[in-house]
PDB file of C-alpha atoms in Angstrom:
ATOM      1  CA  MET A   1       0.303   0.003  -0.042  1.00 59.00           C
ATOM      2  CA  LYS A   2       2.892   2.794   0.517  1.00 61.00           C
ATOM      3  CA  ALA A   3       4.702   1.338  -2.070  1.00 57.00           C
ATOM      4  CA  ILE A   4       1.198   2.801  -4.425  1.00 59.00           C
ATOM      5  CA  LYS A   5       0.502   6.293  -1.811  1.00 54.00           C
ATOM      6  CA  ALA A   6       4.117   6.964  -2.952  1.00 52.00           C
ATOM      7  CA  ALA A   7       3.300   6.015  -6.448  1.00 52.00           C
ATOM      8  CA  ALA A   8       0.696   8.251  -6.180  1.00 49.00           C
ATOM      9  CA  LEU A   9       2.218  11.180  -5.014  1.00 49.00           C
ATOM     10  CA  SER A  10       5.536  11.341  -6.957  1.00 52.00           C
ATOM     11  CA  PHE A  11       2.428  10.594 -10.505  1.00 51.00           C
ATOM     12  CA  VAL A  12       0.517  13.935  -8.980  1.00 48.00           C
ATOM     13  CA  LEU A  13       4.504  15.894  -8.294  1.00 49.00           C
ATOM     14  CA  PHE A  14       6.174  15.198 -11.666  1.00 51.00           C
ATOM     15  CA  SER A  15       2.549  16.121 -13.599  1.00 45.00           C
ATOM     16  CA  ASN A  16       2.564  19.080 -12.008  1.00 46.00           C
ATOM     17  CA  LEU A  17       5.986  20.125 -13.176  1.00 47.00           C
ATOM     18  CA  ALA A  18       5.369  19.631 -16.486  1.00 46.00           C
ATOM     19  CA  LEU A  19       2.242  21.263 -16.258  1.00 44.00           C
ATOM     20  CA  ALA A  20       4.328  24.390 -14.724  1.00 54.00           C
ATOM     21  CA  GLU A  21       3.408  27.790 -16.467  1.00 69.00           C
ATOM     22  CA  VAL A  22       6.753  28.440 -18.593  1.00 85.00           C
ATOM     23  CA  SER A  23       7.794  31.618 -17.330  1.00 94.00           C
ATOM     24  CA  PRO A  24       6.436  35.065 -19.944  1.00 95.00           C
ATOM     25  CA  LEU A  25       9.801  36.352 -19.793  1.00 95.00           C
ATOM     26  CA  THR A  26      11.633  32.642 -20.986  1.00 96.00           C
ATOM     27  CA  VAL A  27       8.463  32.203 -23.876  1.00 97.00           C
ATOM     28  CA  VAL A  28       9.678  35.767 -24.860  1.00 98.00           C
ATOM     29  CA  LYS A  29      12.931  34.814 -25.649  1.00 97.00           C
ATOM     30  CA  ASP A  30      12.568  31.552 -27.644  1.00 98.00           C
ATOM     31  CA  TYR A  31       9.952  33.662 -29.624  1.00 98.00           C
ATOM     32  CA  MET A  32      12.943  35.726 -30.187  1.00 98.00           C
ATOM     33  CA  SER A  33      14.823  32.826 -31.116  1.00 98.00           C
ATOM     34  CA  ALA A  34      12.419  31.756 -33.806  1.00 98.00           C
ATOM     35  CA  TRP A  35      12.238  34.611 -35.438  1.00 98.00           C
ATOM     36  CA  ASN A  36      16.238  34.684 -35.300  1.00 98.00           C
ATOM     37  CA  ALA A  37      16.347  30.705 -37.242  1.00 98.00           C
ATOM     38  CA  HIS A  38      14.240  32.928 -39.263  1.00 98.00           C
ATOM     39  CA  ASP A  39      11.776  30.114 -38.663  1.00 98.00           C
ATOM     40  CA  ALA A  40       8.276  31.156 -38.884  1.00 98.00           C
ATOM     41  CA  ALA A  41       6.207  28.480 -38.293  1.00 98.00           C
ATOM     42  CA  LYS A  42       8.478  27.768 -34.952  1.00 98.00           C
ATOM     43  CA  ALA A  43       7.625  31.983 -33.905  1.00 98.00           C
ATOM     44  CA  ALA A  44       4.465  31.285 -34.589  1.00 98.00           C
ATOM     45  CA  GLN A  45       4.099  28.103 -32.401  1.00 98.00           C
ATOM     46  CA  TYR A  46       4.662  30.409 -29.329  1.00 98.00           C
ATOM     47  CA  LEU A  47       1.412  32.442 -29.884  1.00 98.00           C
ATOM     48  CA  ALA A  48      -2.683  31.559 -29.065  1.00 98.00           C
ATOM     49  CA  PRO A  49      -4.657  30.408 -31.584  1.00 98.00           C
ATOM     50  CA  ASP A  50      -6.803  34.078 -31.453  1.00 98.00           C
ATOM     51  CA  VAL A  51      -3.051  36.057 -30.732  1.00 98.00           C
ATOM     52  CA  VAL A  52      -3.770  39.638 -31.933  1.00 98.00           C
ATOM     53  CA  TYR A  53      -0.728  41.449 -33.064  1.00 97.00           C
ATOM     54  CA  TYR A  54      -0.316  45.275 -33.771  1.00 96.00           C
ATOM     55  CA  ASP A  55       1.912  46.870 -35.401  1.00 91.00           C
ATOM     56  CA  ALA A  56       1.565  50.922 -35.204  1.00 87.00           C
ATOM     57  CA  ALA A  57       2.479  51.716 -38.394  1.00 81.00           C
ATOM     58  CA  SER A  58       0.004  49.220 -40.596  1.00 83.00           C
ATOM     59  CA  GLY A  59      -2.940  50.411 -37.179  1.00 86.00           C
ATOM     60  CA  THR A  60      -4.758  47.615 -38.108  1.00 92.00           C
ATOM     61  CA  PRO A  61      -4.599  44.799 -35.755  1.00 97.00           C
ATOM     62  CA  VAL A  62      -4.124  40.660 -37.572  1.00 97.00           C
ATOM     63  CA  ASN A  63      -6.222  38.425 -35.828  1.00 98.00           C
ATOM     64  CA  GLY A  64      -5.359  34.975 -35.258  1.00 98.00           C
ATOM     65  CA  LYS A  65      -2.311  32.442 -35.332  1.00 98.00           C
ATOM     66  CA  SER A  66      -1.836  31.690 -38.769  1.00 97.00           C
ATOM     67  CA  ASN A  67      -2.187  35.013 -39.973  1.00 97.00           C
ATOM     68  CA  ALA A  68       0.493  36.807 -37.577  1.00 97.00           C
ATOM     69  CA  GLU A  69       2.646  33.539 -38.645  1.00 97.00           C
ATOM     70  CA  LYS A  70       1.442  35.081 -42.889  1.00 96.00           C
ATOM     71  CA  GLU A  71       1.157  38.243 -42.598  1.00 94.00           C
ATOM     72  CA  VAL A  72       3.574  39.836 -39.784  1.00 94.00           C
ATOM     73  CA  ILE A  73       6.874  36.883 -38.961  1.00 96.00           C
ATOM     74  CA  GLY A  74       6.598  35.326 -42.444  1.00 95.00           C
ATOM     75  CA  ALA A  75       6.159  38.163 -44.078  1.00 93.00           C
ATOM     76  CA  PHE A  76       9.271  39.328 -42.300  1.00 94.00           C
ATOM     77  CA  ILE A  77      11.059  36.949 -42.675  1.00 96.00           C
ATOM     78  CA  LYS A  78      10.926  36.015 -46.450  1.00 96.00           C
ATOM     79  CA  ALA A  79      11.807  40.543 -46.600  1.00 95.00           C
ATOM     80  CA  VAL A  80      15.163  40.407 -44.547  1.00 96.00           C
ATOM     81  CA  PRO A  81      15.894  36.581 -44.508  1.00 97.00           C
ATOM     82  CA  ASP A  82      18.897  37.821 -42.945  1.00 97.00           C
ATOM     83  CA  LEU A  83      17.562  39.430 -39.845  1.00 97.00           C
ATOM     84  CA  THR A  84      18.609  39.746 -36.553  1.00 98.00           C
ATOM     85  CA  TRP A  85      16.176  41.084 -33.512  1.00 98.00           C
ATOM     86  CA  LYS A  86      17.873  41.996 -30.577  1.00 97.00           C
ATOM     87  CA  MET A  87      16.444  43.467 -26.450  1.00 98.00           C
ATOM     88  CA  THR A  88      18.827  45.949 -26.168  1.00 98.00           C
ATOM     89  CA  SER A  89      16.823  46.908 -22.477  1.00 97.00           C
ATOM     90  CA  LYS A  90      16.547  45.350 -19.337  1.00 97.00           C
ATOM     91  CA  PRO A  91      12.302  43.911 -19.632  1.00 97.00           C
ATOM     92  CA  VAL A  92      10.008  44.943 -17.592  1.00 97.00           C
ATOM     93  CA  TYR A  93       7.251  43.188 -17.278  1.00 92.00           C
ATOM     94  CA  ASP A  94       4.195  42.631 -14.085  1.00 91.00           C
ATOM     95  CA  HIS A  95       2.763  39.065 -14.579  1.00 90.00           C
ATOM     96  CA  ASP A  96       1.824  38.478 -17.457  1.00 95.00           C
ATOM     97  CA  THR A  97       2.906  41.457 -19.369  1.00 97.00           C
ATOM     98  CA  ILE A  98       6.244  42.066 -20.587  1.00 97.00           C
ATOM     99  CA  ALA A  99       7.679  45.269 -22.466  1.00 98.00           C
ATOM    100  CA  PHE A 100      10.975  45.730 -23.782  1.00 98.00           C
ATOM    101  CA  ARG A 101      12.977  48.136 -26.301  1.00 98.00           C
ATOM    102  CA  TRP A 102      14.742  46.096 -29.223  1.00 98.00           C
ATOM    103  CA  GLU A 103      16.509  46.591 -32.363  1.00 97.00           C
ATOM    104  CA  PHE A 104      16.161  44.709 -35.250  1.00 96.00           C
ATOM    105  CA  SER A 105      18.267  44.893 -38.443  1.00 97.00           C
ATOM    106  CA  GLY A 106      19.643  42.827 -41.376  1.00 97.00           C
ATOM    107  CA  LYS A 107      19.326  43.701 -45.495  1.00 97.00           C
ATOM    108  CA  ASN A 108      15.997  43.530 -47.537  1.00 96.00           C
ATOM    109  CA  SER A 109      16.618  40.891 -50.147  1.00 96.00           C
ATOM    110  CA  GLY A 110      13.494  39.484 -50.387  1.00 95.00           C
ATOM    111  CA  GLU A 111       9.962  40.920 -51.559  1.00 92.00           C
ATOM    112  CA  TRP A 112       8.529  43.994 -48.861  1.00 88.00           C
ATOM    113  CA  ALA A 113       4.513  44.679 -49.526  1.00 83.00           C
ATOM    114  CA  GLY A 114       4.613  43.950 -52.090  1.00 88.00           C
ATOM    115  CA  SER A 115       7.806  45.619 -53.308  1.00 89.00           C
ATOM    116  CA  PRO A 116      10.969  44.142 -54.910  1.00 93.00           C
ATOM    117  CA  ALA A 117      14.284  43.195 -52.307  1.00 95.00           C
ATOM    118  CA  THR A 118      16.204  46.493 -52.667  1.00 94.00           C
ATOM    119  CA  ASN A 119      18.836  44.661 -51.251  1.00 96.00           C
ATOM    120  CA  ASN A 120      19.651  48.006 -48.172  1.00 95.00           C
ATOM    121  CA  PRO A 121      20.525  47.577 -44.959  1.00 96.00           C
ATOM    122  CA  ILE A 122      18.184  48.279 -42.169  1.00 95.00           C
ATOM    123  CA  LYS A 123      18.222  49.027 -38.223  1.00 95.00           C
ATOM    124  CA  PHE A 124      15.074  50.236 -36.866  1.00 95.00           C
ATOM    125  CA  GLU A 125      14.062  50.353 -33.124  1.00 96.00           C
ATOM    126  CA  GLY A 126      11.277  50.214 -31.396  1.00 97.00           C
ATOM    127  CA  VAL A 127       9.326  48.466 -27.868  1.00 98.00           C
ATOM    128  CA  SER A 128       7.019  45.728 -27.977  1.00 98.00           C
ATOM    129  CA  TYR A 129       4.557  45.174 -25.332  1.00 97.00           C
ATOM    130  CA  ILE A 130       3.586  41.641 -25.095  1.00 98.00           C
ATOM    131  CA  THR A 131       0.842  40.020 -22.764  1.00 98.00           C
ATOM    132  CA  VAL A 132       1.487  35.683 -22.377  1.00 98.00           C
ATOM    133  CA  ASN A 133      -1.323  33.478 -20.735  1.00 97.00           C
ATOM    134  CA  ASN A 134      -0.831  29.483 -19.756  1.00 96.00           C
ATOM    135  CA  GLY A 135       2.387  29.427 -22.330  1.00 96.00           C
ATOM    136  CA  LYS A 136       0.839  31.446 -25.054  1.00 98.00           C
ATOM    137  CA  ILE A 137       1.336  35.020 -26.180  1.00 98.00           C
ATOM    138  CA  THR A 138      -1.957  36.607 -26.495  1.00 98.00           C
ATOM    139  CA  TRP A 139      -0.874  39.780 -27.352  1.00 98.00           C
ATOM    140  CA  GLN A 140       1.723  41.788 -29.132  1.00 98.00           C
ATOM    141  CA  GLY A 141       1.563  45.567 -29.734  1.00 97.00           C
ATOM    142  CA  ASP A 142       5.356  46.849 -32.003  1.00 97.00           C
ATOM    143  CA  TYR A 143       5.807  50.330 -31.427  1.00 96.00           C
ATOM    144  CA  TYR A 144       8.562  51.934 -33.700  1.00 94.00           C
ATOM    145  CA  ASP A 145       9.141  54.845 -36.361  1.00 89.00           C
ATOM    146  CA  SER A 146       8.151  53.755 -39.796  1.00 88.00           C
ATOM    147  CA  LYS A 147       9.311  56.620 -41.239  1.00 89.00           C
ATOM    148  CA  LYS A 148      12.962  55.766 -41.118  1.00 87.00           C
ATOM    149  CA  LEU A 149      12.034  51.886 -41.836  1.00 87.00           C
ATOM    150  CA  ASP A 150      10.622  53.470 -45.058  1.00 87.00           C
ATOM    151  CA  GLU A 151      13.665  55.227 -45.999  1.00 89.00           C
ATOM    152  CA  GLU A 152      15.867  52.745 -45.496  1.00 88.00           C
ATOM    153  CA  LEU A 153      13.456  50.396 -47.931  1.00 86.00           C
ATOM    154  CA  LYS A 154      14.274  52.937 -50.346  1.00 88.00           C
ATOM    155  CA  PRO A 155      15.780  52.498 -53.263  1.00 86.00           C
ATOM    156  CA  LYS A 156      18.797  53.919 -53.489  1.00 82.00           C
ATOM    157  CA  ASN A 157      20.441  56.143 -57.080  1.00 70.00           C
ATOM    158  CA  LYS A 158      22.886  54.661 -58.868  1.00 57.00           C
TER     159      LYS A 158
END
């Protein structure tokens, strides 16, 4: 009987450990690593099915995991296949929401929003606010100087 109780207790403890929620900061860091590995599908694994992705430059939220994977993550990776997205400040967080400054850089060697590649280097800074619930990103808001990015994406005169 003692062996059964011990086995049951071990099962409960290990089950709870397996179900323990991953910290929101870990989720965000792993998500950014997937972006930096240039893997849209892997990055999308960190998104909730009903995620809302708000890019202040476009002003219209992208709703749903598959739309965010295609219209945001995939579009950026296609346009800047060598992209680097890195935190440039210590993240600030309160329970489920994380805010941090970042820098995005790379070379525009792919189509961007229907425009051909310029092969220009790009580098811009911004801030993200990300909410994580049950180990998945449910909301992401990105705020940056889109005018600077637009200037960097303009074809250079030769």
